[in-house]
Amino acid sequence: MKDRSNFSNKLGFVLAAAGSAVGLGNIWRFPYLAAQYGGGTFLLIYLILAVTFGFTLMIAEISLGRKTGLSAIGAFRSLDKRFNFLGILAVIVPVIIFPYYSVIGGWVVKYLFEYLRGSTSALAEDGYFPGFIADSAQAEIWFLLFGLMVAAVLFGGVKQGVERVAKVMMPLLVVLAVFVACYSVTRPGALEGVKYFLIPNFANFSWMTVVAAMGQMFYSLSIAMGILYTYGSYIKKDVDIEKSTKQVEIFDTAIAMLAGLMIIPAVFAFSGGDPDTLKAGPSLMFITLPKVFASMGFGTGAGILFFLLVLLAALTSAISLAESGVSTFEDQFGLSRRKSALLMGAVIVLFGSASALGFGALDFVSLLGMSILDLFDFLTNSLMMPLAALSTCILVTRVVGLDKISKEIEQSSRFKRKKMYYVFMKYLAPVCIVIILFSSIANVMGWIAM
Ligand code: PHE
């Protein structure tokens, strides 16, 4: 087998995995889900899932990648042909996520642009964001711009440069987020929001909370879509997989929690905890943060810096998403890189435009009670990813064998959480995923109210 080792050391791997993990999922998606699905209850369930499921699945994907030395599709094929459909899922998921990810990326670019122009107080006005996304031409242009940025980075050969810049800037994002979070939580009235976000209140529990938390965990950690197999195939045998996984998870979760602390208390301080704002969904970050920035000294500077850093984090995630899409296209359908990139580009423009226009020209389209963007998000995070995760559990326990995975991990270190790993992979994960899969289907079909 040729040596695919590409990451020069453990840190290289951790940084690459963190670059893929930390993105809009943490800063845009996590806070709005937490706000919508019961605050502290959501947070607690998310944390439990991340250290159990998330951890086991990440370890499984990384070690399968390292063991086979192949990316997801190759790994599935070399292990068992019956699991080829997992390869198809690994193509479909990034192809659906990337377009709508770029729509949100476009919103970030637009806000960065507006802060650069000094529109700080205009952005904080109530009608600004709904007005912006209802303007189809604008939504489309900013979406295309973000998509082009990703393409330019990927094909312009500056990918490593961008990743290097992002790595240096990420600590700055943490510092800025800590600063803004401190500002937010000390506003009058914000304490209610801090309590809402941090303290579980089981009156707020519903099955949808669990479904949402699980989908978010897959999404945020970049699991169940083939990416970690590829990264795993690049690492050397002496990298401690367990420890690296833990580091990526801690970093990813810390950023999500900071984003929650920036945004949710601000809903209470600036909008009086208005339930409609809490349930604003994908718009939440864009309607809440401008109010925070507008109310503070140096708000314009903070806005510029914040949206710039978020843009960088979004770019590194989008790059990993696009790469995984393009390379799985190549592997799965035997296309050349050029052809698969073109094909992927066409799909992106089509799906992305549909998502971008879903709040404007296409706002009459509502499927299963969701806007187009929400529908894509739901299909991937609540249906396809759990399905892929479930199949991974079956692949690991039935085909590869749990012992082989632990041997792979033990090549570099003691496997400390081996027992938990076995119990999860074999019993808890599959059972819970099946329950959750059915509840999310039943919920959208309106069979049960959750
Ligand atoms: N994990 C990224 C985020 O949180 C999104 C992503 C999903 C990236 C899947 C790659 C693959 O924003």
PDB file of C-alpha atoms and ligand atoms in Angstrom, residues 17-30 93-94 97-98 100-101 216-228 231 252 313-314 316-322 324 381 385, ligand 1:
ATOM      1  CA  ALA A  17     -10.382  18.000  11.386  1.00  0.00           C
ATOM      2  CA  ALA A  18     -11.142  21.067  13.494  1.00  0.00           C
ATOM      3  CA  GLY A  19     -11.102  23.256  10.373  1.00  0.00           C
ATOM      4  CA  SER A  20     -13.778  21.062   8.856  1.00  0.00           C
ATOM      5  CA  ALA A  21     -15.756  20.806  12.081  1.00  0.00           C
ATOM      6  CA  VAL A  22     -15.791  24.439  13.161  1.00  0.00           C
ATOM      7  CA  GLY A  23     -17.935  26.486  10.849  1.00  0.00           C
ATOM      8  CA  LEU A  24     -21.421  27.810  10.388  1.00  0.00           C
ATOM      9  CA  GLY A  25     -22.697  24.749  12.207  1.00  0.00           C
ATOM     10  CA  ASN A  26     -21.270  26.051  15.456  1.00  0.00           C
ATOM     11  CA  ILE A  27     -21.917  29.734  15.091  1.00  0.00           C
ATOM     12  CA  TRP A  28     -25.096  29.943  13.043  1.00  0.00           C
ATOM     13  CA  ARG A  29     -26.878  26.608  13.461  1.00  0.00           C
ATOM     14  CA  PHE A  30     -26.187  25.582  17.054  1.00  0.00           C
ATOM     15  CA  VAL A  93     -25.152  14.390   1.666  1.00  0.00           C
ATOM     16  CA  PRO A  94     -22.408  16.910   0.845  1.00  0.00           C
ATOM     17  CA  ILE A  97     -25.553  20.435   2.212  1.00  0.00           C
ATOM     18  CA  PHE A  98     -23.017  22.438   0.252  1.00  0.00           C
ATOM     19  CA  TYR A 100     -27.530  25.702   1.262  1.00  0.00           C
ATOM     20  CA  TYR A 101     -24.342  26.099   3.315  1.00  0.00           C
ATOM     21  CA  GLN A 216     -26.640  18.973  14.952  1.00  0.00           C
ATOM     22  CA  MET A 217     -24.012  16.673  16.400  1.00  0.00           C
ATOM     23  CA  PHE A 218     -23.474  14.908  13.062  1.00  0.00           C
ATOM     24  CA  TYR A 219     -23.404  18.193  11.244  1.00  0.00           C
ATOM     25  CA  SER A 220     -21.117  20.031  13.588  1.00  0.00           C
ATOM     26  CA  LEU A 221     -18.555  17.257  13.949  1.00  0.00           C
ATOM     27  CA  SER A 222     -18.643  16.524  10.183  1.00  0.00           C
ATOM     28  CA  ILE A 223     -19.575  12.893  10.818  1.00  0.00           C
ATOM     29  CA  ALA A 224     -21.612  10.541   8.682  1.00  0.00           C
ATOM     30  CA  MET A 225     -20.575  11.962   5.351  1.00  0.00           C
ATOM     31  CA  GLY A 226     -17.273  10.399   4.516  1.00  0.00           C
ATOM     32  CA  ILE A 227     -14.971  13.255   5.437  1.00  0.00           C
ATOM     33  CA  LEU A 228     -13.342  11.680   8.455  1.00  0.00           C
ATOM     34  CA  TYR A 231      -8.686  12.392   6.996  1.00  0.00           C
ATOM     35  CA  ASP A 252     -15.899  22.354  18.397  1.00  0.00           C
ATOM     36  CA  ALA A 313     -14.392  29.330   9.478  1.00  0.00           C
ATOM     37  CA  ALA A 314     -17.209  28.811   6.973  1.00  0.00           C
ATOM     38  CA  THR A 316     -12.593  25.929   5.610  1.00  0.00           C
ATOM     39  CA  SER A 317     -15.699  23.850   6.336  1.00  0.00           C
ATOM     40  CA  ALA A 318     -17.135  24.475   2.888  1.00  0.00           C
ATOM     41  CA  ILE A 319     -13.844  23.429   1.311  1.00  0.00           C
ATOM     42  CA  SER A 320     -13.900  20.102   3.114  1.00  0.00           C
ATOM     43  CA  LEU A 321     -17.524  19.666   2.115  1.00  0.00           C
ATOM     44  CA  ALA A 322     -16.851  20.444  -1.546  1.00  0.00           C
ATOM     45  CA  SER A 324     -15.630  15.347  -0.160  1.00  0.00           C
ATOM     46  CA  ASN A 381     -29.291  16.085   9.133  1.00  0.00           C
ATOM     47  CA  MET A 385     -26.960  11.261   8.412  1.00  0.00           C
TER      48      MET A 385
HETATM   49  N1  PHE B   1     -19.031  20.871  10.429  1.00  0.00           N
HETATM   50  C1  PHE B   1     -19.253  22.023   9.633  1.00  0.00           C
HETATM   51  C2  PHE B   1     -19.844  23.120  10.478  1.00  0.00           C
HETATM   52  O1  PHE B   1     -20.093  22.960  11.633  1.00  0.00           O
HETATM   53  C3  PHE B   1     -20.147  21.770   8.476  1.00  0.00           C
HETATM   54  C4  PHE B   1     -19.739  20.593   7.706  1.00  0.00           C
HETATM   55  C5  PHE B   1     -20.593  19.559   7.627  1.00  0.00           C
HETATM   56  C6  PHE B   1     -18.505  20.531   7.112  1.00  0.00           C
HETATM   57  C7  PHE B   1     -20.211  18.454   6.967  1.00  0.00           C
HETATM   58  C8  PHE B   1     -18.127  19.435   6.444  1.00  0.00           C
HETATM   59  C9  PHE B   1     -18.987  18.381   6.385  1.00  0.00           C
HETATM   60  O2  PHE B   1     -20.107  24.173   9.983  1.00  0.00           O
END
